[in-house]
Amino acid sequence: MIQLAIIGIVAAVIAVLAASWNGGKNPSNPKPPTPNNPNPPTTPNNPQPTPTTPDTLISNPPLLQKNSKGTHELIVAYKTGKIYNPRNSTWDQLFVRGYLTNASLFNKKKAGESVEDLLVGPQIRVKQGETLKINLNNQLPPEQKATCPDKVDNVNDPHCFNTTNLHTHGFWVSPQGNSDNVFLKFKPQEKFDYQYKMEPNHPAGTYWYHTHLHGSTAIQVSSGMAGPLIVEGSRTPKVKNGKVTETGDMDILWKEKNSYPNENILLFQQIQYRCSNPDPDVKFDIPNNCEGKGLGLLEDYTDIANPGSWAGQNFYTSINGKVLGEIKVE
């Protein structure tokens, strides 16, 4: 039997994006003159082959391990990766913001450089009664005044697309200080140590983390800046005189020797992108059909300025970074 821990990001993103939509109207500064990253990777020349089983196999998002200090280092950087496009049976090369699945991927990299990585955020796990420590490390490139002015009149207007923070969606923790404080913000090349004190009776289950800075939430979450948060439980039900006096944690039902061998974590995401090519003669009949001659970017609010843009663009929902993937059952 396979237990599925499903994160409903498809529905939840609607609420998150609403914080950055300007009342459903077109944003006041919807399109910067150039992308924030001046050096995207080379545009692919040839379409990629139809996916094979290894390419489409859905596996759990990689586990973000603690470092020697017991801290999870969560790096924000530009990612490059391929996503399957069923409309023309090719792979689109993307260049988007994201959370690195392993901090070592940024070794020997300079601030603002991109990393080849999976198009999904890593899973982060914590046990009841522990303090979850996350070092958020923003390695996105410096911003331009056109998209990140010194002062904005309305924090919900799109701005500062490379400035970020972190929100633990669903946690029963403090919303202040260095805990789940959505009013914090960190510019490129800034770091911050978050700490989340988990009470012993915190509900076990599947939660998720994502960026939550007003003005850049929509563009970052729509790039794939989200990942699963797992709270592992240990409480067993208590019964007295034939009556349940205290409930237990559901995940103990499939826990085997302090591990979850049959656990499947499914992260549903909607990555919106437009194909781009520096050659003005290269045109795309469909904005998100790169056809091997362009990069999929998300550098402005052109396609996410209203809630109906997803259906109109015919994007596909990915699961753990895979479109039309397969789950192996043993």
Short mmCIF file of C-alpha atoms in Angstrom, two decimals:
data_model
loop_
_atom_site.label_atom_id
_atom_site.label_comp_id
_atom_site.label_asym_id
_atom_site.label_seq_id
_atom_site.Cartn_x
_atom_site.Cartn_y
_atom_site.Cartn_z
CA MET A 1 0.00 0.00 0.00
CA ILE A 2 1.28 3.44 -0.86
CA GLN A 3 0.50 6.39 1.34
CA LEU A 4 0.30 9.65 -0.56
CA ALA A 5 1.16 12.94 1.15
CA ILE A 6 -0.35 15.44 -1.24
CA ILE A 7 0.27 19.16 -1.11
CA GLY A 8 -2.56 21.10 -2.73
CA ILE A 9 -0.46 23.86 -4.20
CA VAL A 10 -2.70 24.11 -7.26
CA ALA A 11 -5.47 25.51 -5.08
CA ALA A 12 -3.28 27.20 -2.49
CA VAL A 13 -1.31 29.19 -5.06
CA ILE A 14 -4.50 31.01 -6.01
CA ALA A 15 -4.69 32.50 -2.53
CA VAL A 16 -0.97 33.26 -2.43
CA LEU A 17 -0.94 34.96 -5.81
CA ALA A 18 -3.87 37.13 -4.81
CA ALA A 19 -1.56 38.98 -2.44
CA SER A 20 0.52 40.15 -5.39
CA TRP A 21 -2.26 40.77 -7.90
CA ASN A 22 -3.36 44.37 -7.82
CA GLY A 23 -7.04 43.69 -7.25
CA GLY A 24 -7.23 41.65 -10.45
CA LYS A 25 -6.14 44.66 -12.51
CA ASN A 26 -3.06 44.95 -14.64
CA PRO A 27 -0.06 45.89 -12.47
CA SER A 28 1.32 49.39 -12.72
CA ASN A 29 4.79 48.26 -13.83
CA PRO A 30 4.15 44.93 -15.52
CA LYS A 31 7.21 44.56 -17.71
CA PRO A 32 10.83 45.46 -16.97
CA PRO A 33 13.03 46.30 -19.97
CA THR A 34 15.38 43.35 -19.46
CA PRO A 35 15.53 40.22 -17.28
CA ASN A 36 17.11 40.57 -13.84
CA ASN A 37 19.75 38.00 -14.75
CA PRO A 38 21.93 39.44 -17.55
CA ASN A 39 23.54 36.14 -18.57
CA PRO A 40 21.01 33.35 -19.12
CA PRO A 41 22.39 30.03 -20.40
CA THR A 42 22.83 29.35 -24.08
CA THR A 43 19.57 28.79 -25.94
CA PRO A 44 19.14 25.12 -26.93
CA ASN A 45 19.35 24.48 -30.67
CA ASN A 46 17.41 21.25 -31.07
CA PRO A 47 14.16 19.89 -29.65
CA GLN A 48 14.58 17.25 -26.98
CA PRO A 49 13.28 13.69 -27.48
CA THR A 50 9.96 12.36 -26.28
CA PRO A 51 10.39 11.43 -22.60
CA THR A 52 11.23 7.87 -21.65
CA THR A 53 10.28 6.13 -18.42
CA PRO A 54 13.33 7.37 -16.43
CA ASP A 55 12.61 10.95 -17.53
CA THR A 56 9.00 10.89 -16.36
CA LEU A 57 9.33 8.78 -13.22
CA ILE A 58 8.01 10.77 -10.26
CA SER A 59 10.12 10.40 -7.13
CA ASN A 60 9.97 12.25 -3.82
CA PRO A 61 11.53 15.73 -3.78
CA PRO A 62 15.14 15.41 -2.53
CA LEU A 63 15.58 15.69 1.23
CA LEU A 64 17.42 18.83 2.34
CA GLN A 65 19.94 17.55 4.87
CA LYS A 66 21.10 19.46 7.94
CA ASN A 67 24.64 20.81 7.99
CA SER A 68 27.13 20.21 10.82
CA LYS A 69 25.40 22.92 12.89
CA GLY A 70 21.99 21.28 12.59
CA THR A 71 20.74 23.90 10.12
CA HIS A 72 19.06 23.42 6.75
CA GLU A 73 20.75 25.71 4.21
CA LEU A 74 18.09 26.77 1.73
CA ILE A 75 19.65 28.60 -1.22
CA VAL A 76 17.59 30.75 -3.60
CA ALA A 77 19.12 30.99 -7.07
CA TYR A 78 18.32 30.80 -10.75
CA LYS A 79 17.75 27.22 -11.89
CA THR A 80 18.06 25.69 -15.31
CA GLY A 81 16.12 22.55 -16.08
CA LYS A 82 13.90 20.89 -18.67
CA ILE A 83 10.16 20.39 -18.45
CA TYR A 84 8.15 18.21 -20.82
CA ASN A 85 5.78 20.02 -23.18
CA PRO A 86 3.02 17.60 -24.33
CA ARG A 87 1.67 20.02 -26.93
CA ASN A 88 4.55 19.31 -29.29
CA SER A 89 6.22 16.33 -27.53
CA THR A 90 9.43 18.24 -26.79
CA TRP A 91 11.29 19.46 -23.72
CA ASP A 92 11.32 23.17 -22.90
CA GLN A 93 14.48 24.50 -21.28
CA LEU A 94 13.59 26.77 -18.35
CA PHE A 95 15.58 29.46 -16.60
CA VAL A 96 13.67 30.38 -13.43
CA ARG A 97 14.12 31.27 -9.78
CA GLY A 98 14.01 28.38 -7.33
CA TYR A 99 15.17 26.69 -4.14
CA LEU A 100 18.22 24.47 -4.68
CA THR A 101 17.69 20.84 -3.71
CA ASN A 102 21.23 20.65 -2.31
CA ALA A 103 23.38 23.51 -1.01
CA SER A 104 26.51 21.92 -2.49
CA LEU A 105 25.17 22.64 -5.99
CA PHE A 106 26.20 26.26 -5.47
CA ASN A 107 29.79 25.38 -4.55
CA LYS A 108 32.29 27.30 -6.71
CA LYS A 109 29.46 29.45 -8.02
CA LYS A 110 29.40 33.23 -7.87
CA ALA A 111 26.50 35.32 -6.66
CA GLY A 112 23.84 35.56 -9.36
CA GLU A 113 24.97 32.50 -11.33
CA SER A 114 22.53 29.75 -12.28
CA VAL A 115 22.53 26.08 -11.30
CA GLU A 116 21.25 23.03 -13.16
CA ASP A 117 18.76 21.42 -10.80
CA LEU A 118 15.37 19.75 -10.50
CA LEU A 119 12.36 22.01 -11.00
CA VAL A 120 11.04 21.36 -7.49
CA GLY A 121 11.96 22.55 -4.01
CA PRO A 122 13.57 20.09 -1.56
CA GLN A 123 11.61 18.45 1.22
CA ILE A 124 12.36 19.61 4.77
CA ARG A 125 11.47 17.43 7.75
CA VAL A 126 11.13 18.14 11.47
CA LYS A 127 9.90 16.17 14.48
CA GLN A 128 7.45 17.31 17.12
CA GLY A 129 9.20 19.16 19.94
CA GLU A 130 12.23 20.11 17.82
CA THR A 131 13.35 23.55 16.67
CA LEU A 132 13.57 23.73 12.89
CA LYS A 133 16.51 25.88 11.77
CA ILE A 134 16.66 27.17 8.19
CA ASN A 135 19.32 29.49 6.81
CA LEU A 136 17.74 31.31 3.86
CA ASN A 137 20.54 32.30 1.47
CA ASN A 138 19.51 34.61 -1.37
CA GLN A 139 21.94 34.12 -4.28
CA LEU A 140 19.82 35.78 -6.95
CA PRO A 141 21.56 38.54 -8.94
CA PRO A 142 21.41 42.22 -7.93
CA GLU A 143 18.29 44.07 -8.98
CA GLN A 144 17.72 47.01 -11.27
CA LYS A 145 16.02 50.23 -10.24
CA ALA A 146 13.40 49.61 -12.94
CA THR A 147 12.01 46.62 -11.04
CA CYS A 148 13.19 47.42 -7.50
CA PRO A 149 12.84 51.12 -6.67
CA ASP A 150 13.95 52.48 -3.32
CA LYS A 151 10.37 53.34 -2.41
CA VAL A 152 6.97 52.01 -3.50
CA ASP A 153 3.59 53.51 -2.67
CA ASN A 154 1.77 50.18 -2.64
CA VAL A 155 3.60 47.07 -1.43
CA ASN A 156 1.27 44.92 -3.55
CA ASP A 157 2.48 46.52 -6.79
CA PRO A 158 4.96 44.19 -8.56
CA HIS A 159 8.51 45.10 -7.55
CA CYS A 160 11.83 43.69 -6.28
CA PHE A 161 11.49 40.31 -7.98
CA ASN A 162 14.84 39.07 -6.57
CA THR A 163 14.10 40.07 -2.98
CA THR A 164 12.51 37.29 -0.96
CA ASN A 165 11.57 35.76 2.38
CA LEU A 166 10.12 32.47 3.68
CA HIS A 167 6.70 31.35 4.92
CA THR A 168 5.91 27.98 6.52
CA HIS A 169 2.36 27.40 5.35
CA GLY A 170 0.24 25.74 8.03
CA PHE A 171 2.74 25.62 10.89
CA TRP A 172 1.46 26.40 14.39
CA VAL A 173 4.41 28.64 15.26
CA SER A 174 5.14 32.25 16.18
CA PRO A 175 4.60 34.81 13.38
CA GLN A 176 7.16 37.18 14.90
CA GLY A 177 10.91 37.71 15.17
CA ASN A 178 12.99 35.13 13.32
CA SER A 179 10.12 32.64 13.11
CA ASP A 180 7.29 32.66 10.54
CA ASN A 181 7.52 36.42 10.02
CA VAL A 182 6.27 37.33 6.53
CA PHE A 183 7.25 40.99 6.99
CA LEU A 184 10.95 40.20 6.76
CA LYS A 185 12.68 40.68 3.41
CA PHE A 186 16.12 39.82 2.10
CA LYS A 187 17.85 41.35 -0.89
CA PRO A 188 20.26 39.46 -3.17
CA GLN A 189 23.35 38.16 -1.34
CA GLU A 190 21.66 38.46 2.06
CA LYS A 191 21.22 35.55 4.49
CA PHE A 192 18.95 34.99 7.46
CA ASP A 193 18.57 32.31 10.13
CA TYR A 194 14.95 31.28 10.66
CA GLN A 195 13.98 29.24 13.72
CA TYR A 196 10.63 27.52 14.18
CA LYS A 197 9.88 26.03 17.60
CA MET A 198 7.64 23.01 17.13
CA GLU A 199 5.53 22.21 20.17
CA PRO A 200 5.37 18.55 21.29
CA ASN A 201 1.67 18.50 20.38
CA HIS A 202 2.09 20.13 16.96
CA PRO A 203 -0.07 18.20 14.46
CA ALA A 204 1.93 15.80 12.33
CA GLY A 205 1.36 16.05 8.61
CA THR A 206 2.33 17.49 5.26
CA TYR A 207 2.75 21.26 5.01
CA TRP A 208 4.58 23.46 2.53
CA TYR A 209 6.93 26.42 2.44
CA HIS A 210 7.07 29.22 -0.09
CA THR A 211 8.14 32.80 -0.58
CA HIS A 212 5.72 35.39 0.81
CA LEU A 213 7.06 38.89 0.07
CA HIS A 214 4.30 41.14 -1.22
CA GLY A 215 5.21 42.48 -4.64
CA SER A 216 7.24 39.42 -5.66
CA THR A 217 5.21 36.50 -4.28
CA ALA A 218 3.38 35.69 -7.50
CA ILE A 219 6.38 35.76 -9.80
CA GLN A 220 8.50 33.67 -7.42
CA VAL A 221 5.87 31.05 -6.55
CA SER A 222 4.92 30.79 -10.23
CA SER A 223 8.60 30.09 -10.94
CA GLY A 224 8.45 27.09 -8.62
CA MET A 225 9.68 28.57 -5.33
CA ALA A 226 7.86 26.14 -3.05
CA GLY A 227 8.58 22.85 -1.33
CA PRO A 228 7.13 20.28 1.09
CA LEU A 229 7.42 20.52 4.87
CA ILE A 230 6.91 17.28 6.78
CA VAL A 231 6.19 17.20 10.51
CA GLU A 232 6.85 13.67 11.76
CA GLY A 233 4.58 12.46 14.55
CA SER A 234 5.15 10.02 17.39
CA ARG A 235 1.99 10.13 19.51
CA THR A 236 -0.08 6.97 19.87
CA PRO A 237 -3.78 7.08 20.79
CA LYS A 238 -4.65 6.69 24.47
CA VAL A 239 -7.70 4.74 25.60
CA LYS A 240 -9.23 4.62 29.07
CA ASN A 241 -12.25 2.55 30.05
CA GLY A 242 -12.93 1.81 26.41
CA LYS A 243 -12.93 5.48 25.39
CA VAL A 244 -10.32 7.38 23.40
CA THR A 245 -8.94 10.07 25.70
CA GLU A 246 -6.19 11.31 23.39
CA THR A 247 -5.79 10.92 19.67
CA GLY A 248 -2.53 9.94 18.01
CA ASP A 249 -0.67 10.97 14.87
CA MET A 250 -1.89 9.41 11.64
CA ASP A 251 1.57 8.93 10.16
CA ILE A 252 2.49 6.32 12.81
CA LEU A 253 0.22 3.94 10.88
CA TRP A 254 2.79 3.60 8.08
CA LYS A 255 5.94 4.32 10.07
CA GLU A 256 8.46 1.46 10.10
CA LYS A 257 11.47 1.63 12.42
CA ASN A 258 11.63 5.44 12.44
CA SER A 259 11.30 5.73 8.67
CA TYR A 260 8.58 5.91 6.03
CA PRO A 261 9.64 3.51 3.25
CA ASN A 262 6.29 3.65 1.43
CA GLU A 263 5.81 7.40 1.63
CA ASN A 264 5.13 9.33 -1.57
CA ILE A 265 5.17 13.13 -1.41
CA LEU A 266 3.44 14.85 -4.33
CA LEU A 267 4.11 18.54 -4.90
CA PHE A 268 1.68 20.04 -7.42
CA GLN A 269 3.03 23.17 -9.10
CA GLN A 270 2.14 25.55 -11.88
CA ILE A 271 5.28 26.98 -13.48
CA GLN A 272 4.34 29.78 -15.86
CA TYR A 273 6.92 30.79 -18.42
CA ARG A 274 7.27 32.51 -21.76
CA CYS A 275 9.75 31.47 -24.42
CA SER A 276 12.44 34.01 -25.20
CA ASN A 277 15.24 34.30 -27.74
CA PRO A 278 17.63 37.27 -28.12
CA ASP A 279 17.26 37.01 -31.91
CA PRO A 280 14.30 39.30 -32.83
CA ASP A 281 13.63 37.19 -35.92
CA VAL A 282 12.79 34.14 -33.80
CA LYS A 283 9.06 34.13 -33.14
CA PHE A 284 6.91 31.80 -31.05
CA ASP A 285 3.38 31.10 -32.28
CA ILE A 286 2.46 29.93 -28.78
CA PRO A 287 4.23 31.85 -25.96
CA ASN A 288 5.05 28.70 -23.98
CA ASN A 289 6.05 26.44 -26.89
CA CYS A 290 9.82 26.97 -27.00
CA GLU A 291 10.32 24.30 -29.70
CA GLY A 292 14.01 23.94 -28.88
CA LYS A 293 14.85 27.47 -30.01
CA GLY A 294 14.17 29.49 -26.89
CA LEU A 295 14.39 29.61 -23.12
CA GLY A 296 11.38 29.57 -20.82
CA LEU A 297 11.60 32.64 -18.58
CA LEU A 298 9.38 34.35 -16.02
CA GLU A 299 10.68 37.89 -15.63
CA ASP A 300 7.50 39.98 -15.53
CA TYR A 301 3.77 39.79 -14.84
CA THR A 302 2.63 39.54 -18.46
CA ASP A 303 1.11 36.08 -17.99
CA ILE A 304 0.20 36.15 -14.31
CA ALA A 305 -1.56 39.51 -14.00
CA ASN A 306 -4.99 37.91 -13.73
CA PRO A 307 -6.35 34.63 -12.32
CA GLY A 308 -7.54 33.38 -15.71
CA SER A 309 -4.16 33.48 -17.42
CA TRP A 310 -3.29 29.87 -16.56
CA ALA A 311 -6.21 28.31 -18.42
CA GLY A 312 -5.80 30.69 -21.33
CA GLN A 313 -2.14 29.76 -21.82
CA ASN A 314 -2.76 25.98 -21.71
CA PHE A 315 0.01 25.25 -19.22
CA TYR A 316 0.28 21.84 -17.60
CA THR A 317 0.49 21.12 -13.88
CA SER A 318 3.71 19.40 -12.83
CA ILE A 319 4.12 16.89 -10.00
CA ASN A 320 7.55 17.06 -8.35
CA GLY A 321 8.79 18.91 -11.42
CA LYS A 322 7.46 16.33 -13.91
CA VAL A 323 4.65 16.84 -16.44
CA LEU A 324 2.64 13.71 -17.33
CA GLY A 325 4.86 11.71 -15.00
CA GLU A 326 4.55 8.15 -13.74
CA ILE A 327 4.46 6.76 -10.20
CA LYS A 328 6.10 3.38 -9.77
CA VAL A 329 4.12 0.94 -7.61
CA GLU A 330 5.87 -2.12 -6.20
#
